[in-house]
CSV table of N, CA and C in Angstrom, one decimal:
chain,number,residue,atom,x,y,z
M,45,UNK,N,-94.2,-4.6,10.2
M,45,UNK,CA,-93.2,-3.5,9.9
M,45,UNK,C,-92.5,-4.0,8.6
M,46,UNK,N,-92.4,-3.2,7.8
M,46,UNK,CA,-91.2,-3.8,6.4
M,46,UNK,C,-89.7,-3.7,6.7
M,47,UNK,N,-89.2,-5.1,5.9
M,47,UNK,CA,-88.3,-5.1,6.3
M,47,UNK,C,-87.6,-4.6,4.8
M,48,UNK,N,-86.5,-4.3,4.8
M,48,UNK,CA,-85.1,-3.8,3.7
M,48,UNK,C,-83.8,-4.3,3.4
M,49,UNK,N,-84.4,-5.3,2.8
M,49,UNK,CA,-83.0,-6.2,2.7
M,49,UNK,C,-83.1,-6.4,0.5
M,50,UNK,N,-81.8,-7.2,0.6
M,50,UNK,CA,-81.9,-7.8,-1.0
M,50,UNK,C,-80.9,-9.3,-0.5
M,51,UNK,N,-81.1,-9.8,-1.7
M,51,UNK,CA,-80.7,-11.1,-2.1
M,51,UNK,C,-79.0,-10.8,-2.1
M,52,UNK,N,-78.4,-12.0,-1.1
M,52,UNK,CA,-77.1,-12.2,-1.0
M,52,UNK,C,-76.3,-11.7,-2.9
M,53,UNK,N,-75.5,-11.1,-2.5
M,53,UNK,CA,-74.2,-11.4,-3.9
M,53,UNK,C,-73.2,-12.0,-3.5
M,54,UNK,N,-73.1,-13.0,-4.2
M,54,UNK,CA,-71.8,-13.7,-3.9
M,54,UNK,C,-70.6,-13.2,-4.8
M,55,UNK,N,-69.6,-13.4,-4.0
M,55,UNK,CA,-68.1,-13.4,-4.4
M,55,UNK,C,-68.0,-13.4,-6.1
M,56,UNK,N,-67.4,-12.2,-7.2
M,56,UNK,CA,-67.2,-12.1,-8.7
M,56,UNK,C,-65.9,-12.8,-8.7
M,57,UNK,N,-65.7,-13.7,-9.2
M,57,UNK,CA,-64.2,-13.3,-10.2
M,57,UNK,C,-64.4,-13.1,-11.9
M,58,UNK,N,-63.2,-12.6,-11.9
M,58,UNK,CA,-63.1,-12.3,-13.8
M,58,UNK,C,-62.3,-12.8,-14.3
M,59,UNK,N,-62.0,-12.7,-15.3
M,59,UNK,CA,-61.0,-13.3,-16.3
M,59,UNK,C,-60.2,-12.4,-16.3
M,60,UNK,N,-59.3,-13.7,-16.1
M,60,UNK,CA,-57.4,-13.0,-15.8
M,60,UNK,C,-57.3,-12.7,-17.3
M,61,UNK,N,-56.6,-11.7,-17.1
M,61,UNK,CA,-55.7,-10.9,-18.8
M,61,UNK,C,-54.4,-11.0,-18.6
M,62,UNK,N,-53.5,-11.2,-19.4
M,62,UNK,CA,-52.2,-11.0,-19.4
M,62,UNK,C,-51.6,-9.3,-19.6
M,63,UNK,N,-50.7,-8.8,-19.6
M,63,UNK,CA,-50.2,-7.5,-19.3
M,63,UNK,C,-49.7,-7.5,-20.8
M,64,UNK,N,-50.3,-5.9,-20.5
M,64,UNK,CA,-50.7,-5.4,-22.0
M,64,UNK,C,-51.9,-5.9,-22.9
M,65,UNK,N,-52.3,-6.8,-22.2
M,65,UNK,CA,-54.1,-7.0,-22.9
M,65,UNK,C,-54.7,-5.4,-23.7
M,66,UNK,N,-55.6,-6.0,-24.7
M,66,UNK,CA,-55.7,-4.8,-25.5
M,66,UNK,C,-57.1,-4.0,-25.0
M,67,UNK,N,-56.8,-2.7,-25.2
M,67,UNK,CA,-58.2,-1.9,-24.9
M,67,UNK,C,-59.7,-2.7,-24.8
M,68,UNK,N,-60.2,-2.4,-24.0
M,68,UNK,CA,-62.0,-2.9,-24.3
M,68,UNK,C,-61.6,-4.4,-24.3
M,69,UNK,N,-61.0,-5.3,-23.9
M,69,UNK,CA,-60.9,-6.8,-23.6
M,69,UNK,C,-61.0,-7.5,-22.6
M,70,UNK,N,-61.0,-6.6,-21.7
M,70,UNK,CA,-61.4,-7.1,-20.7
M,70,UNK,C,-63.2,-7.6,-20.6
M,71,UNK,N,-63.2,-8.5,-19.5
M,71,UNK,CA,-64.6,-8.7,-18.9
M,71,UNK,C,-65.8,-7.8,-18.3
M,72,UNK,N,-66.4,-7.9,-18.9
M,72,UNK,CA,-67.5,-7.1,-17.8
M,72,UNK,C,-68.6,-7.8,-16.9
M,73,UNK,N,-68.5,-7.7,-15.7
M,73,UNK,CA,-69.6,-8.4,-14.9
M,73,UNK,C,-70.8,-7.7,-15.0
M,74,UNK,N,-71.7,-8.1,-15.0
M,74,UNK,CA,-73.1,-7.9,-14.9
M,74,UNK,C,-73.7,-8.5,-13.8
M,75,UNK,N,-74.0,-7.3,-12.5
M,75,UNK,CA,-74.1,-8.4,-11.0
M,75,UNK,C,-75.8,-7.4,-10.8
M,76,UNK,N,-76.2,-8.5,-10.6
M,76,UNK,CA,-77.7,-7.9,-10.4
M,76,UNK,C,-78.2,-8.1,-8.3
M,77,UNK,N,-79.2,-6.9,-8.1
M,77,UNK,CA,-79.7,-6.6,-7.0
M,77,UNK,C,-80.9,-6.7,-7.4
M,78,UNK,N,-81.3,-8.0,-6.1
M,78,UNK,CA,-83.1,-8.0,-5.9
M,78,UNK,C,-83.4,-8.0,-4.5
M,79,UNK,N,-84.3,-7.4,-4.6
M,79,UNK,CA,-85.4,-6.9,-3.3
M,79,UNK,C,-85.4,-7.8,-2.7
M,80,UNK,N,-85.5,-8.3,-1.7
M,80,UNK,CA,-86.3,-10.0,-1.0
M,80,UNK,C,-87.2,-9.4,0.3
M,81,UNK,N,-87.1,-7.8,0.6
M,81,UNK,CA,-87.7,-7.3,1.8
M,81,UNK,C,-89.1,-7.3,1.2
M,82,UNK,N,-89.6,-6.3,2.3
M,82,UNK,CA,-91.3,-5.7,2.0
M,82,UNK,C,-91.4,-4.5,1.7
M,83,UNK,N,-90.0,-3.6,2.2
M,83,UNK,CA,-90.0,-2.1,1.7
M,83,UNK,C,-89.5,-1.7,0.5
M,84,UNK,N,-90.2,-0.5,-0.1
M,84,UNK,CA,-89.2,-0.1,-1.1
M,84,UNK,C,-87.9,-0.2,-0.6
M,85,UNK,N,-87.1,-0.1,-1.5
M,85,UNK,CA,-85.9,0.5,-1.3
M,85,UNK,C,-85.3,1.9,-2.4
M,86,UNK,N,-85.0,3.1,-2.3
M,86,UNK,CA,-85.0,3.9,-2.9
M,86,UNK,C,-83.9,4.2,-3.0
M,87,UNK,N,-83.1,5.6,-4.0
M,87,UNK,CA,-81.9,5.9,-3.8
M,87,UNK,C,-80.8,5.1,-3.8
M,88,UNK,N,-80.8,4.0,-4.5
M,88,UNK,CA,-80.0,2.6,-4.4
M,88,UNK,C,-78.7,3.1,-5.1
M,89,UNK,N,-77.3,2.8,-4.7
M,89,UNK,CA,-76.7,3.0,-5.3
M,89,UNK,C,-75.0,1.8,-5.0
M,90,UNK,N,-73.8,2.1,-5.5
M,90,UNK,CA,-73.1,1.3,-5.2
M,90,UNK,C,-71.9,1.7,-5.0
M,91,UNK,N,-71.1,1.1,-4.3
M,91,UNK,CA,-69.9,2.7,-4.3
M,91,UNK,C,-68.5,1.2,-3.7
M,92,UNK,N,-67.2,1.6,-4.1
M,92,UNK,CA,-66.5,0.9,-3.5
M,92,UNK,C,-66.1,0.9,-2.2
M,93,UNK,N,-65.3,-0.1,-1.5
M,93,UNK,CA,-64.7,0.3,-0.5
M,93,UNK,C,-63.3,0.0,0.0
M,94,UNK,N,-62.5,-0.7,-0.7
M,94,UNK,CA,-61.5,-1.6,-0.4
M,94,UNK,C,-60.5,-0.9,-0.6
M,95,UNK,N,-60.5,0.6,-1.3
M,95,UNK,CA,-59.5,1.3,-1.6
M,95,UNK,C,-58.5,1.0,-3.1
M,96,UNK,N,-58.9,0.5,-3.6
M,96,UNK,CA,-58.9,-0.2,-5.0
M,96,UNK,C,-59.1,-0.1,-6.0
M,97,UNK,N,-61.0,0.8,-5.7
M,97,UNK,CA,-61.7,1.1,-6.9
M,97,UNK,C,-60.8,2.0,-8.0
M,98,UNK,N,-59.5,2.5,-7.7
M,98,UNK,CA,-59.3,3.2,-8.9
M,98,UNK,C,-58.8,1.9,-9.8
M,99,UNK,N,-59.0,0.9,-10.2
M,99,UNK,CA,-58.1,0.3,-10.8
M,99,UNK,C,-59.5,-0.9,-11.7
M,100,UNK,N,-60.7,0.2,-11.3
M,100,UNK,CA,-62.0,-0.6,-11.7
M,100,UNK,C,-63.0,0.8,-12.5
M,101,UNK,N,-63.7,-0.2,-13.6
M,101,UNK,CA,-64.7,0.9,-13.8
M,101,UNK,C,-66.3,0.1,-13.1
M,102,UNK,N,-66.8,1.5,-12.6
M,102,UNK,CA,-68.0,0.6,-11.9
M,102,UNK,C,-69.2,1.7,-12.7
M,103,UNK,N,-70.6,1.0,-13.0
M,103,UNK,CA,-71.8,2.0,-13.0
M,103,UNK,C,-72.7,1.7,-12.5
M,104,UNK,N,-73.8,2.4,-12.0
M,104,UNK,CA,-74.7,2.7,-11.0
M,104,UNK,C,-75.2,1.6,-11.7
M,105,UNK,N,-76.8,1.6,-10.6
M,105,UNK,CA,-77.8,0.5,-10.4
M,105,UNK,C,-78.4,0.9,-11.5
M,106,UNK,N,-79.3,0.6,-12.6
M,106,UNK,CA,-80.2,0.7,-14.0
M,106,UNK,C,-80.8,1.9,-12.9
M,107,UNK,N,-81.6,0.7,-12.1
M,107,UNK,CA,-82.7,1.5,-11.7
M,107,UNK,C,-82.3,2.2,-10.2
M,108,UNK,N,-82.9,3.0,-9.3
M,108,UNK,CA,-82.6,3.3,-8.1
M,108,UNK,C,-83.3,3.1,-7.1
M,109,UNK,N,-85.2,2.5,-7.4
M,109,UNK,CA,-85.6,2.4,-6.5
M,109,UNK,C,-86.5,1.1,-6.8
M,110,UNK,N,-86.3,0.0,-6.2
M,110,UNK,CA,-86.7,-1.2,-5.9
M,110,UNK,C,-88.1,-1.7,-5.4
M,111,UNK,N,-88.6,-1.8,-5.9
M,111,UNK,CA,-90.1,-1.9,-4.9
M,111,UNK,C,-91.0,-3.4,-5.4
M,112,UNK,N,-92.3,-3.7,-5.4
M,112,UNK,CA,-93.1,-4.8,-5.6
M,112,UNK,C,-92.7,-4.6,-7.7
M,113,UNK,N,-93.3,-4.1,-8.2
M,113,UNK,CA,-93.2,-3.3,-9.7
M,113,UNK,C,-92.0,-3.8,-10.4
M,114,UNK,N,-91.0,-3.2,-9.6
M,114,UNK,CA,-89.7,-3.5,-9.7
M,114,UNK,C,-88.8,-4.0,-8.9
M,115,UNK,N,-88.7,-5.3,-9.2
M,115,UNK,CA,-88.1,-6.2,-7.8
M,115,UNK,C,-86.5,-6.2,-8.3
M,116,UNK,N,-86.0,-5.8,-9.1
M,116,UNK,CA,-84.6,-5.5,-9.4
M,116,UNK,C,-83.9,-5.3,-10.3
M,117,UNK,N,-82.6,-5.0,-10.4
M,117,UNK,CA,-81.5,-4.0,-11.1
M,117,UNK,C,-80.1,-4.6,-11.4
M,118,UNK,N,-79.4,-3.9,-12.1
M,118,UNK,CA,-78.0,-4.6,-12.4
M,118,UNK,C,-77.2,-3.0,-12.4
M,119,UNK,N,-76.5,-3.4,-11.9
M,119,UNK,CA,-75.0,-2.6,-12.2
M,119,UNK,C,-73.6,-3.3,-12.9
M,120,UNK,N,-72.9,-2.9,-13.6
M,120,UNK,CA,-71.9,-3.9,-14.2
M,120,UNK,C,-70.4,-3.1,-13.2
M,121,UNK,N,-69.7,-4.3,-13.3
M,121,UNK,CA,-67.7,-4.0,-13.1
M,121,UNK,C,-66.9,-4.4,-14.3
M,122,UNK,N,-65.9,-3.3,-14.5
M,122,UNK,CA,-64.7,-4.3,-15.1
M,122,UNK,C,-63.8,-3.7,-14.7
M,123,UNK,N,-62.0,-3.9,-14.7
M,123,UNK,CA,-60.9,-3.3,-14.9
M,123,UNK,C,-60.7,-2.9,-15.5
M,124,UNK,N,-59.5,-1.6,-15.8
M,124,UNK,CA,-59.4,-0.5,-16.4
M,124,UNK,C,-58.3,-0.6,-17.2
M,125,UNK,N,-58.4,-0.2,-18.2
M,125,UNK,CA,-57.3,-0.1,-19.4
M,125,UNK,C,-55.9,0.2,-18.8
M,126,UNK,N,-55.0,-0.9,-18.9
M,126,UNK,CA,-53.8,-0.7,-18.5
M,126,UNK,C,-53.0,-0.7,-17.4
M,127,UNK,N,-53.6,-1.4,-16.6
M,127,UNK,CA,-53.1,-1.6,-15.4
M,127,UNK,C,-51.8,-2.6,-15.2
M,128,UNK,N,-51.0,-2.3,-14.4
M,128,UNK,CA,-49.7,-3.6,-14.3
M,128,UNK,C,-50.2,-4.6,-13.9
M,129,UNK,N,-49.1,-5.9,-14.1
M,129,UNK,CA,-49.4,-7.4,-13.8
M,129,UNK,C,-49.6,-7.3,-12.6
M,130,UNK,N,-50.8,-8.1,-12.0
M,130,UNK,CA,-50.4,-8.0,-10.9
M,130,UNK,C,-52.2,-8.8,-10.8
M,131,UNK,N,-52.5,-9.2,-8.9
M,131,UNK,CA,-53.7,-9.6,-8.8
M,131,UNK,C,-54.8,-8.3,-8.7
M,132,UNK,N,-56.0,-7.7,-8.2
M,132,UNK,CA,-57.0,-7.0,-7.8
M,132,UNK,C,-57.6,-7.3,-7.5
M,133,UNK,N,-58.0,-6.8,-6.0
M,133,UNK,CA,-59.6,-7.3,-5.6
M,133,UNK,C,-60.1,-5.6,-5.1
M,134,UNK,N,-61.4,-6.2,-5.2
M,134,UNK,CA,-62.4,-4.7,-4.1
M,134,UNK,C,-63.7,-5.5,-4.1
M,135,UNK,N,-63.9,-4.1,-3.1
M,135,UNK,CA,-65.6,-4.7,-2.3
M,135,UNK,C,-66.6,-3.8,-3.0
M,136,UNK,N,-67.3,-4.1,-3.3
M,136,UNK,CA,-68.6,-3.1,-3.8
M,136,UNK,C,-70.2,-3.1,-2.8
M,137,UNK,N,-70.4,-2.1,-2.5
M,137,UNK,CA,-71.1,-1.9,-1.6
M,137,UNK,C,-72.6,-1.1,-1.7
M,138,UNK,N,-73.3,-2.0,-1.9
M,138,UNK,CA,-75.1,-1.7,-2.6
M,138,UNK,C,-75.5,-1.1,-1.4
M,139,UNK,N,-76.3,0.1,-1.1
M,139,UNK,CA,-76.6,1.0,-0.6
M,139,UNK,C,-78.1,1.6,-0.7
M,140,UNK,N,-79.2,1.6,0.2
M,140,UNK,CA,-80.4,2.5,-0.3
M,140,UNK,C,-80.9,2.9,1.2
M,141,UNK,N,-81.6,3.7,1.1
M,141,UNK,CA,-82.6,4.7,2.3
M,141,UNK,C,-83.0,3.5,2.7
M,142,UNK,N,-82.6,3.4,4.1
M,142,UNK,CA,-83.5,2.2,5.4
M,142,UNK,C,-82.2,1.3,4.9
M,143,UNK,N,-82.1,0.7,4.2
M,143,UNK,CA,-81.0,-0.4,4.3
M,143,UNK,C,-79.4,-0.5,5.2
């Protein structure tokens, strides 16, 4: 039977800014997703959950469907222009049909 998994993501941190950091200075992560199952995986996408995400810009997966061909994808995070001093976290949550 195939199975539908991908490769662990471990824990991001980013680079702390000071308040009032200038437009577009912030970090951008680049967190990539790979297959490690036997099924495709289709429809892949990534969505927050921590209640947070407004204080993040996030973009979809390059690709959306994972298979032997294409064993994997990136999506990037960063924080958002102008937010107060303070710490942030959230959870990002990689998503596809059967997974």
């Amino acid at each position: 039977a195939p199975t539908y998994t991908i490769d662990a993501i471990s824990n991001q941190t980013m680079t702390s800014e000071t308040e009032g950091y200038a437009s577009g200075s912030q970090e951008t992560k680049t967190i990539t997703v790979t297959r490690t199952g036997t099924g495709d995986l289709s429809h892949l996408g990534v969505t927050f959950d921590g209640g947070a995400g407004s204080n993040f810009e996030i973009t979809q997966t390059v690709t959306t469907t994972l298979n032997t061909g294409v064993p994997a994808t990136t999506f990037t995070v960063k924080a958002k222009d102008g937010l107060a001093a303070g710490t942030y976290t959230e959870t990002a949550t990689v998503s596809a049909d059967n997974m």
